[in-house]
Coordinates of C-alpha atoms in Angstrom, one line a residue:
M42 CA 50.8 -13.3 72.2
G43 CA 48.5 -13.1 75.2
N44 CA 45.7 -15.4 76.2
W45 CA 43.0 -13.2 74.5
Q46 CA 44.9 -12.9 71.3
E47 CA 45.3 -16.6 71.2
K48 CA 41.6 -17.1 71.4
V49 CA 41.0 -14.5 68.8
A50 CA 43.5 -16.5 66.5
Q51 CA 42.0 -19.7 67.1
K52 CA 38.3 -18.3 66.7
K53 CA 39.4 -16.9 63.2
R54 CA 40.9 -20.2 62.1
T55 CA 37.9 -22.1 63.2
T56 CA 35.4 -19.8 61.3
F57 CA 37.6 -19.7 58.2
E58 CA 37.9 -23.3 58.2
K59 CA 34.2 -23.5 57.7
I60 CA 34.6 -22.3 54.1
P61 CA 35.1 -25.0 51.7
K62 CA 38.9 -25.3 50.7
A63 CA 37.8 -24.7 47.0
W64 CA 36.1 -21.6 47.8
V65 CA 39.1 -20.3 49.7
Q66 CA 41.4 -17.6 47.6
D67 CA 44.6 -16.4 49.4
Q68 CA 45.0 -13.5 47.3
I69 CA 41.4 -12.4 46.7
L70 CA 41.9 -9.0 48.5
T71 CA 45.0 -8.2 46.6
D72 CA 43.4 -9.1 43.5
F73 CA 40.3 -6.9 44.1
R74 CA 42.4 -4.1 44.9
D75 CA 44.2 -4.5 41.6
R76 CA 40.9 -4.0 39.7
P77 CA 39.8 -0.8 38.2
Y78 CA 36.6 -0.5 40.3
S79 CA 35.7 -0.3 43.8
Q80 CA 32.3 -2.2 44.5
V81 CA 32.7 -5.7 45.8
S82 CA 29.6 -6.9 44.0
T83 CA 31.2 -6.2 40.7
Y84 CA 34.2 -8.0 41.1
L85 CA 32.4 -11.0 42.3
D86 CA 30.3 -11.1 39.3
E87 CA 33.3 -11.2 37.3
V88 CA 34.9 -14.2 39.2
L89 CA 31.8 -16.2 39.9
P90 CA 29.8 -18.5 37.4
E91 CA 27.1 -16.6 35.7
S92 CA 24.5 -19.4 36.8
E93 CA 25.3 -18.1 40.3
N94 CA 25.1 -14.5 39.5
E95 CA 21.8 -14.8 37.7
I96 CA 20.6 -16.2 41.4
T97 CA 22.3 -13.9 43.5
K98 CA 21.1 -10.9 41.7
L99 CA 17.6 -11.8 42.6
T100 CA 15.7 -10.2 45.5
A101 CA 14.2 -12.5 48.3
C102 CA 10.9 -11.7 46.6
Q103 CA 11.7 -13.1 43.4
I104 CA 13.6 -16.0 45.0
A105 CA 10.7 -17.2 46.8
T106 CA 8.4 -16.9 43.6
K107 CA 10.9 -18.9 41.4
V108 CA 11.5 -21.5 44.0
A109 CA 7.5 -21.9 44.5
R110 CA 7.2 -22.4 40.7
R111 CA 10.1 -24.9 40.7
E112 CA 12.1 -22.6 38.3
L113 CA 14.8 -22.7 41.0
T114 CA 15.6 -25.3 43.7
S115 CA 16.4 -24.2 47.2
S116 CA 19.6 -26.1 47.0
D117 CA 21.0 -24.1 44.1
V118 CA 19.8 -20.8 45.7
C119 CA 21.6 -21.7 49.0
Y120 CA 24.9 -22.8 47.2
A121 CA 25.0 -19.6 45.1
F122 CA 24.5 -17.3 48.1
C123 CA 26.9 -19.5 50.3
H124 CA 29.7 -19.5 47.6
R125 CA 29.3 -15.7 47.1
A126 CA 29.2 -15.0 51.0
A127 CA 32.5 -17.0 51.3
L128 CA 34.1 -14.7 48.7
A129 CA 32.7 -11.6 50.2
H130 CA 33.8 -12.2 53.6
Q131 CA 37.3 -12.9 52.3
I132 CA 37.5 -9.3 51.1
L133 CA 35.1 -7.3 53.6
N134 CA 35.5 -9.4 56.7
C135 CA 31.8 -9.4 57.5
C136 CA 31.0 -12.9 58.8
V137 CA 31.4 -14.1 62.4
E138 CA 29.8 -17.5 62.1
I139 CA 29.5 -19.7 59.0
F140 CA 27.6 -23.1 58.8
F141 CA 27.2 -23.7 55.2
E142 CA 26.8 -27.6 55.9
S143 CA 23.6 -27.3 57.8
A144 CA 22.2 -24.7 55.3
L145 CA 22.6 -26.8 52.5
E146 CA 21.1 -29.7 54.2
R147 CA 18.1 -27.5 55.2
A148 CA 17.7 -26.5 51.6
K149 CA 17.7 -30.3 50.5
E150 CA 15.0 -30.9 53.1
L151 CA 12.9 -27.9 51.7
D152 CA 13.3 -29.2 48.1
R153 CA 12.0 -32.8 49.5
I154 CA 9.1 -31.2 51.0
L155 CA 8.0 -29.0 47.9
E156 CA 8.7 -32.4 45.7
Q157 CA 6.6 -34.6 48.0
T158 CA 3.7 -32.4 48.8
G159 CA 3.6 -29.6 45.9
E160 CA 3.4 -27.1 48.5
V161 CA 5.9 -24.3 50.0
V162 CA 6.3 -24.3 53.8
G163 CA 5.8 -20.4 53.8
P164 CA 6.4 -17.4 51.9
L165 CA 9.9 -17.6 52.6
H166 CA 10.6 -21.0 51.3
G167 CA 14.1 -21.4 50.3
V168 CA 15.1 -17.7 51.0
P169 CA 18.6 -17.6 52.5
I170 CA 18.6 -14.9 55.3
S171 CA 21.7 -13.8 57.0
L172 CA 21.6 -12.8 60.9
K173 CA 23.3 -10.2 62.9
D174 CA 25.4 -12.0 65.4
Q175 CA 23.0 -11.4 68.3
V176 CA 20.4 -13.6 66.7
N177 CA 20.7 -16.9 68.8
L178 CA 20.9 -20.4 67.0
P179 CA 21.4 -23.6 69.0
G180 CA 25.2 -24.9 69.0
I181 CA 26.4 -21.7 67.5
E182 CA 28.4 -19.1 69.2
T183 CA 27.1 -15.6 69.8
T184 CA 30.1 -13.3 70.9
I185 CA 28.7 -10.0 70.2
G186 CA 32.4 -8.8 69.6
Y187 CA 33.5 -9.9 73.1
V188 CA 36.5 -12.3 73.3
S189 CA 35.6 -13.6 76.8
Y190 CA 32.3 -14.9 74.9
I191 CA 34.3 -17.0 72.4
G192 CA 33.5 -20.7 72.8
E193 CA 30.0 -20.0 74.4
K194 CA 27.4 -21.8 72.2
S195 CA 23.9 -20.8 72.4
Q196 CA 21.4 -23.1 74.0
K197 CA 18.2 -21.2 72.8
K198 CA 17.0 -20.1 69.1
S199 CA 15.6 -16.7 69.2
L200 CA 12.0 -16.4 68.6
L201 CA 12.3 -14.4 65.3
A202 CA 14.6 -17.0 64.1
K203 CA 12.1 -19.8 64.8
A204 CA 9.5 -17.6 63.0
L205 CA 11.4 -17.1 59.8
E206 CA 12.4 -20.8 59.8
E207 CA 9.1 -22.0 60.2
K208 CA 8.2 -19.8 56.9
G209 CA 10.9 -21.5 55.0
A210 CA 13.9 -19.3 55.5
I211 CA 17.4 -20.8 55.4
F212 CA 20.2 -19.4 57.9
Y213 CA 23.8 -20.0 56.6
V214 CA 26.0 -17.0 58.2
K215 CA 25.8 -14.8 61.2
T216 CA 27.5 -11.4 60.6
A217 CA 30.0 -9.1 62.5
V218 CA 29.2 -6.5 65.2
P219 CA 31.4 -4.0 67.1
T220 CA 32.1 -4.8 70.6
A221 CA 28.8 -4.8 72.5
M222 CA 27.1 -3.4 69.4
L223 CA 27.8 0.1 70.8
A224 CA 29.2 2.0 67.8
S225 CA 28.6 3.2 64.2
E226 CA 31.4 1.4 63.1
T227 CA 31.8 -2.3 63.0
V228 CA 35.1 -3.3 64.6
S229 CA 36.2 -5.6 67.4
N230 CA 39.1 -7.5 68.8
V231 CA 37.2 -10.8 67.8
H232 CA 37.1 -10.2 64.0
G233 CA 38.9 -7.0 63.2
I234 CA 37.2 -4.2 60.9
T235 CA 34.4 -4.9 58.5
L236 CA 34.9 -2.9 55.2
N237 CA 32.2 -1.2 53.0
A238 CA 31.1 -3.1 50.1
V239 CA 30.7 -0.3 47.9
N240 CA 34.3 1.3 48.5
I241 CA 36.4 -0.7 50.9
E242 CA 38.0 2.8 51.9
F243 CA 34.9 3.4 53.9
S244 CA 33.4 2.2 57.0
S245 CA 30.6 -0.5 56.5
G246 CA 28.6 1.4 59.3
G247 CA 27.4 -0.2 62.6
S248 CA 26.5 -1.8 64.5
S249 CA 24.7 -4.0 61.8
G250 CA 27.8 -3.5 59.6
G251 CA 28.5 -7.3 58.8
E252 CA 25.0 -7.3 57.3
G253 CA 25.4 -4.1 55.5
A254 CA 28.6 -5.2 54.1
L255 CA 27.4 -8.8 53.2
I256 CA 24.1 -7.5 51.5
G257 CA 25.9 -4.8 49.7
A258 CA 28.1 -7.3 48.2
R259 CA 25.1 -9.7 47.3
G260 CA 26.3 -12.2 49.5
S261 CA 22.7 -12.1 51.1
P262 CA 19.3 -11.2 49.7
L263 CA 17.7 -10.2 53.2
G264 CA 19.3 -9.8 56.5
V265 CA 18.3 -9.3 60.0
G266 CA 19.9 -6.3 61.9
T267 CA 19.1 -4.4 65.0
D268 CA 19.0 -0.7 65.8
I269 CA 19.1 1.2 69.1
G270 CA 20.8 4.4 67.7
G271 CA 20.7 3.8 64.0
S272 CA 22.4 0.5 63.8
I273 CA 20.0 -0.9 60.9
R274 CA 19.9 2.7 58.9
I275 CA 23.5 3.6 59.1
P276 CA 25.0 0.4 57.5
A277 CA 22.0 0.3 55.1
A278 CA 22.7 3.9 54.0
F279 CA 26.5 3.5 53.8
Q280 CA 25.9 0.6 51.4
G281 CA 23.0 2.3 49.4
L282 CA 20.5 -0.4 50.9
Y283 CA 17.2 -0.5 52.0
G284 CA 16.4 -0.9 55.9
L285 CA 13.5 -1.0 58.2
R286 CA 13.5 0.3 61.9
P287 CA 10.4 -0.8 63.2
S288 CA 8.8 0.5 66.6
N289 CA 9.5 -1.4 69.6
G290 CA 7.1 -4.2 69.9
R291 CA 6.3 -5.0 66.3
I292 CA 9.0 -7.6 65.6
P293 CA 10.1 -10.1 68.5
Y294 CA 13.4 -9.5 70.4
M295 CA 12.6 -12.5 72.5
D296 CA 16.0 -14.4 73.3
V297 CA 18.2 -12.2 71.2
T298 CA 21.6 -11.5 73.1
N299 CA 22.0 -7.9 73.7
S300 CA 24.3 -5.6 75.7
Y301 CA 22.6 -3.6 78.7
A302 CA 19.7 -5.8 78.3
G303 CA 17.9 -4.4 81.1
Q304 CA 18.1 -0.7 79.7
E305 CA 14.6 -0.1 78.5
I306 CA 14.4 3.8 78.3
I307 CA 15.6 3.6 74.6
Q308 CA 15.1 0.1 73.6
S309 CA 16.8 -1.9 70.8
V310 CA 14.8 -3.1 68.1
I311 CA 15.2 -5.8 65.3
G312 CA 14.4 -5.5 61.7
P313 CA 15.3 -6.4 58.0
L314 CA 17.8 -5.0 55.6
S315 CA 18.1 -5.6 51.7
A316 CA 18.6 -4.4 48.4
S317 CA 14.8 -4.4 47.7
L318 CA 12.1 -2.4 49.3
E319 CA 9.6 -4.9 48.8
D320 CA 11.8 -7.4 50.5
L321 CA 11.4 -5.3 53.6
Q322 CA 7.5 -5.7 53.3
L323 CA 7.9 -9.4 52.7
F324 CA 9.9 -10.0 55.7
T325 CA 7.6 -7.7 58.2
K326 CA 4.5 -9.1 56.9
T327 CA 5.8 -12.5 57.3
V328 CA 6.8 -12.1 60.9
V329 CA 3.7 -10.0 61.9
D330 CA 1.3 -12.9 60.2
S331 CA 3.1 -15.3 62.4
H332 CA 1.3 -13.8 65.6
T333 CA 4.7 -14.0 67.7
W334 CA 2.7 -12.1 70.4
D335 CA 1.3 -15.4 71.5
E336 CA 5.0 -16.2 72.8
D337 CA 6.6 -12.8 73.3
P338 CA 4.6 -10.7 75.8
K339 CA 6.5 -7.6 74.3
V340 CA 5.1 -7.9 70.9
V341 CA 2.0 -5.8 70.3
P342 CA -0.8 -7.9 69.0
I343 CA -1.4 -5.7 65.8
P344 CA -2.2 -7.8 62.7
W345 CA -0.8 -6.5 59.4
R346 CA -2.8 -3.6 58.1
D347 CA -2.8 -3.0 54.3
Q348 CA -1.9 0.5 53.3
S349 CA -2.3 0.4 49.6
S350 CA -5.3 3.1 49.7
L351 CA -2.5 5.7 50.3
R352 CA -1.6 5.4 46.6
Q353 CA -5.0 6.9 45.8
R354 CA -4.5 10.1 47.4
K355 CA -2.0 13.0 47.9
L356 CA 0.7 12.4 50.4
R357 CA 1.6 15.4 53.0
I358 CA 5.3 15.0 53.4
G359 CA 7.3 16.9 56.0
L360 CA 10.9 17.9 54.8
M361 CA 13.8 18.2 57.2
L362 CA 16.8 19.4 55.5
W363 CA 18.8 19.6 58.5
D364 CA 18.4 19.7 62.4
K365 CA 20.0 23.0 62.9
L366 CA 22.9 21.3 64.5
V367 CA 25.1 19.5 61.8
M368 CA 24.5 20.6 58.2
P369 CA 24.4 17.5 55.9
H370 CA 26.8 17.4 52.8
P371 CA 25.9 18.8 49.6
P372 CA 24.8 15.4 48.1
V373 CA 22.7 14.7 51.0
I374 CA 20.9 18.0 50.5
R375 CA 20.6 17.6 46.8
A376 CA 18.9 14.1 47.3
L377 CA 16.2 15.4 49.4
K378 CA 15.6 18.4 47.3
E379 CA 15.2 16.1 44.3
T380 CA 13.2 13.8 46.0
C381 CA 10.8 16.7 47.0
Q382 CA 10.7 17.8 43.4
S383 CA 9.7 14.2 42.4
L384 CA 6.8 14.2 44.8
L385 CA 5.7 17.7 44.0
K386 CA 5.6 16.7 40.2
E387 CA 3.2 13.5 41.2
G388 CA 0.9 16.2 43.0
H389 CA 1.8 15.4 46.5
E390 CA 2.6 18.1 49.1
I391 CA 5.7 19.2 51.0
V392 CA 5.7 21.3 54.2
E393 CA 8.7 22.2 56.2
W394 CA 9.3 20.2 59.3
D395 CA 11.8 21.0 62.3
F396 CA 11.8 19.9 65.9
P397 CA 13.0 22.6 68.3
L398 CA 14.0 20.3 71.1
Q399 CA 16.6 18.6 69.0
K400 CA 19.7 19.2 70.9
E401 CA 18.2 18.6 74.3
L402 CA 16.8 15.2 72.9
L403 CA 20.4 14.3 71.7
E404 CA 22.0 15.2 75.1
T405 CA 19.4 13.2 76.8
A406 CA 20.1 10.1 74.7
D407 CA 23.6 10.3 75.3
Q408 CA 23.0 10.0 79.0
V409 CA 20.8 7.1 78.3
Y410 CA 23.5 5.4 76.3
G411 CA 26.1 6.1 79.0
A412 CA 23.8 5.2 82.0
D413 CA 26.3 3.1 83.7
F414 CA 29.5 4.8 82.2
Y415 CA 30.4 1.6 80.2
Q416 CA 30.6 -0.4 83.5
E417 CA 29.3 -3.6 81.9
V418 CA 31.4 -3.2 78.9
E419 CA 34.6 -2.8 81.1
E420 CA 33.6 -5.8 83.4
T421 CA 33.1 -8.1 80.3
L422 CA 36.5 -7.0 78.8
K423 CA 38.3 -7.6 82.0
L424 CA 37.1 -11.4 81.8
S425 CA 39.5 -12.0 78.8
G426 CA 42.0 -9.1 79.3
E427 CA 41.1 -7.6 76.0
P428 CA 41.6 -4.0 75.6
I429 CA 39.1 -1.1 75.0
L430 CA 38.9 0.0 71.7
E431 CA 39.5 3.9 70.7
Y432 CA 35.8 4.1 69.3
M433 CA 34.7 3.1 72.8
N434 CA 36.7 5.7 74.4
L435 CA 35.3 8.4 72.0
A436 CA 31.7 7.2 72.8
R437 CA 32.3 7.2 76.4
K438 CA 33.6 10.7 76.4
S439 CA 30.4 11.7 74.4
C440 CA 28.3 10.3 77.1
L441 CA 30.0 12.3 80.0
N442 CA 27.9 15.1 78.2
G443 CA 29.8 17.7 80.4
R444 CA 29.6 15.6 83.7
A445 CA 32.6 16.2 85.9
D446 CA 32.1 12.7 87.7
P447 CA 32.0 9.7 85.4
Q448 CA 29.9 7.6 87.5
P449 CA 26.8 5.4 86.6
L450 CA 23.7 7.2 87.0
S451 CA 21.4 6.7 90.1
I452 CA 18.3 5.4 89.9
A453 CA 16.7 8.9 90.7
E454 CA 18.5 9.9 87.6
S455 CA 17.3 7.0 85.4
W456 CA 14.0 7.9 86.2
E457 CA 14.3 11.5 85.3
L458 CA 15.6 10.4 82.0
V459 CA 12.4 8.4 81.5
K460 CA 10.5 11.6 82.4
K461 CA 12.4 13.4 79.7
K462 CA 11.9 10.8 77.2
N463 CA 8.2 11.0 77.6
F464 CA 8.1 14.6 77.4
F465 CA 10.1 14.6 74.2
R466 CA 7.6 12.1 72.6
E467 CA 4.6 14.1 73.9
Q468 CA 6.1 17.3 72.4
F469 CA 6.9 15.5 69.0
F470 CA 3.8 14.2 68.3
K471 CA 1.9 17.2 69.3
K472 CA 3.9 19.1 66.8
W473 CA 3.2 16.2 64.2
N474 CA -0.7 16.9 64.9
A475 CA -0.1 20.6 64.7
S476 CA 1.0 20.2 61.2
A477 CA -2.5 20.1 60.0
A478 CA -2.3 23.7 60.1
L479 CA 0.3 23.8 57.4
T480 CA -1.1 21.5 54.8
Q481 CA -3.6 22.5 52.2
E482 CA -6.3 20.1 53.5
G483 CA -5.9 20.7 57.2
E484 CA -4.6 17.4 57.9
P485 CA -1.6 16.4 59.6
I486 CA 1.6 15.1 57.6
D487 CA 1.6 11.5 56.7
A488 CA 5.6 11.1 57.1
I489 CA 8.8 13.0 57.5
I490 CA 11.7 12.8 55.1
C491 CA 15.3 13.8 56.3
P492 CA 18.8 12.7 56.3
V493 CA 20.0 9.2 57.6
W494 CA 23.6 10.6 58.1
P495 CA 25.3 14.0 57.4
S496 CA 27.6 12.5 54.9
A497 CA 27.5 9.4 52.5
A498 CA 29.6 7.5 55.0
F499 CA 33.0 8.1 56.9
G500 CA 36.2 6.4 56.3
A501 CA 37.4 3.4 57.7
N502 CA 38.9 3.9 61.1
E503 CA 37.6 7.4 60.9
V504 CA 34.8 6.8 63.5
K505 CA 35.4 10.3 65.1
F506 CA 33.4 11.6 62.2
G507 CA 30.3 9.5 63.3
V508 CA 27.3 11.7 63.7
E509 CA 24.0 10.2 64.6
N510 CA 22.0 13.3 64.9
Y511 CA 19.4 12.1 62.4
T512 CA 18.9 8.3 63.8
V513 CA 19.1 8.7 67.3
P514 CA 15.8 10.8 67.5
F515 CA 13.9 8.2 66.1
N516 CA 15.0 5.6 68.4
M517 CA 14.1 8.0 71.5
L518 CA 10.8 8.7 69.6
D519 CA 10.2 5.3 68.7
C520 CA 9.0 6.1 65.1
A521 CA 8.8 3.7 62.2
S522 CA 11.7 4.5 59.9
V523 CA 12.7 3.4 56.2
V524 CA 16.0 4.2 54.7
L525 CA 15.7 4.7 50.9
P526 CA 18.5 5.0 48.4
V527 CA 18.0 7.7 45.9
T528 CA 21.1 9.0 44.1
Y529 CA 24.7 8.7 44.0
V530 CA 27.6 11.6 44.8
D531 CA 28.6 13.4 41.9
K532 CA 31.8 15.2 42.2
A533 CA 31.0 17.6 39.2
I534 CA 28.0 18.8 41.0
D535 CA 28.1 18.3 44.7
L536 CA 30.6 20.9 45.2
P537 CA 31.2 22.3 49.0
D538 CA 29.6 25.8 49.8
A539 CA 32.0 27.9 50.4
T540 CA 30.0 30.5 51.9
Y541 CA 28.7 28.2 54.6
Q542 CA 29.3 29.2 58.3
P543 CA 29.0 26.3 60.7
A544 CA 26.7 26.3 63.4
N545 CA 28.9 24.9 66.0
E546 CA 32.1 22.9 66.6
L547 CA 30.8 19.6 65.4
D548 CA 29.2 21.0 62.6
A549 CA 32.6 22.7 61.7
M550 CA 34.3 19.2 61.7
Q551 CA 31.6 17.6 59.7
F552 CA 31.8 20.7 57.2
G553 CA 35.6 20.3 56.7
Y554 CA 35.3 16.6 56.5
Y555 CA 33.6 17.0 53.1
S556 CA 35.4 16.2 49.6
A557 CA 33.5 15.7 46.6
E558 CA 36.5 13.6 45.1
K559 CA 36.5 11.5 48.2
F560 CA 32.8 10.8 48.4
D561 CA 32.4 10.4 44.6
K562 CA 30.0 7.7 43.6
M563 CA 29.1 6.7 47.1
P564 CA 25.3 6.0 47.5
I565 CA 23.0 8.7 49.1
C566 CA 19.9 7.3 50.9
I567 CA 17.0 9.5 52.7
Q568 CA 15.1 8.4 55.7
V569 CA 11.2 8.1 55.4
V570 CA 9.8 8.4 59.2
C571 CA 6.1 7.8 60.2
R572 CA 4.7 7.6 63.7
R573 CA 5.1 5.0 66.2
L574 CA 3.8 1.4 65.1
E575 CA 3.2 2.7 61.6
E576 CA 5.2 -0.2 59.9
E577 CA 3.1 -0.9 57.0
K578 CA 2.4 3.0 56.3
V579 CA 6.1 3.9 56.3
L580 CA 6.9 1.0 53.8
T581 CA 4.1 2.1 51.7
V582 CA 5.0 5.7 51.7
A583 CA 8.7 5.0 51.1
S584 CA 7.5 2.9 47.9
I585 CA 5.3 5.9 46.6
I586 CA 8.4 8.0 47.0
Q587 CA 10.5 5.6 45.2
D588 CA 8.0 5.4 42.5
A589 CA 8.0 9.2 42.2
C590 CA 11.9 9.4 42.2
R591 CA 12.1 6.7 39.4
S592 CA 9.4 8.5 37.2
F593 CA 11.1 11.9 37.8
E594 CA 14.5 10.3 36.8
E595 CA 13.1 8.7 33.7
H596 CA 11.3 12.0 32.5
T597 CA 14.5 13.9 33.3
N598 CA 16.7 11.7 31.4
N599 CA 14.3 11.7 28.5

């Protein structure tokens, strides 16, 4: 065993030893596989005490309310989620840092404060929040999937962590990421692969795959992820969760560890994932109300703007069924059409939407992501001697984008990419404004609904079927986007279209990948998109859409 492998083995032992011995179940994965169902949350409900299940089925909003009313203690809530996270990790391999002891001490402190003062410290008092590995906490490692970073403990606390903690949040785990966070799969030499909480035969997505898996197993009520190409939205969609990709500058990124930290053509953003849409709003409003722009100069000083008035009028929604490059699988198309039916029944308006520059935009994004042709990654891997993983080779090949000479881009070439990005944004919002000519009232659309991913997910270790056509554009355009679960794959009705003629090679590959039997019962999410810095609006629109879908479903079932 080489030096890097020894470091990894020691790291895994150290992490595992943070789990109380009473919670270690050596045969848990075998036992889980022997059960007649695939969802990890269902299995954990069966093996954990009902008193803990009653807690872990609560949303973050419900937890905060019950703790404030003293119907639950922060300590009981923290214990229940620590226990469940410990078991979830032993099945899914979703946590890289575990610090239950300090979390339970924090919970006791919050209980003492509430007992002594009669007041909560903030709207998140007693709410356990999981953190993607990038978020720094003093004294805890941030490896971001690199073996060479093992043993290096953070000296700083990320500003977002500070803001959440000041409002009462309890941190207890940090979750797994792929090496350098540069994949829609979550796998690294440091921790291995993270599995999907709905069906472990599938990928958890990436790069916030640890968050998606843990929340999908209800081992966390609310988590923090980052997104530079879909890294919040993809894991949320693969596990049937809610996720918010905020615009750059709305949620503080200060002191969050990142790859390519100086790359600002397409910037990484940080935001929440949860099993509840209301939790996304609780998180975002709490952070915005913290006025982090006083410390982080990159945060835009926009106070929270209530958008409840949207509920008093008809919405104008642009529908993009597909981008003319990769046709989504049948259940994704069905989910979008059923959503439109639901909205139309409630009196809202649907108009068709597309963006003619989609292909050029995606090609430009590939050049941005591969601007140094993975030089930083390779240099960091060499520090430990760990090998490059296959998904990185695939990504590197994609970033070549027809270039014969795999060299980092020059300064002039980088500047040209900035010009292209600005051009795409200008054209996109010009088209958005022009949508006024399509609507009945002569006003532009409020939002777009479109796929998150062409399929329900892709299989574990099948990252070659990763297609980020529906997430990357909104990183380039910096739009506020919400992932919204709406249905599940039904093998009886989501049959492949035998008459479909693929538009290109990539489309043919994705078309051939579909199997109604394979994807049966996997969740299907849609994406709701608003303009830049319209987080409040996109959350409200998503809520209106959710209500319409639920009303339509109830009417149909009755």
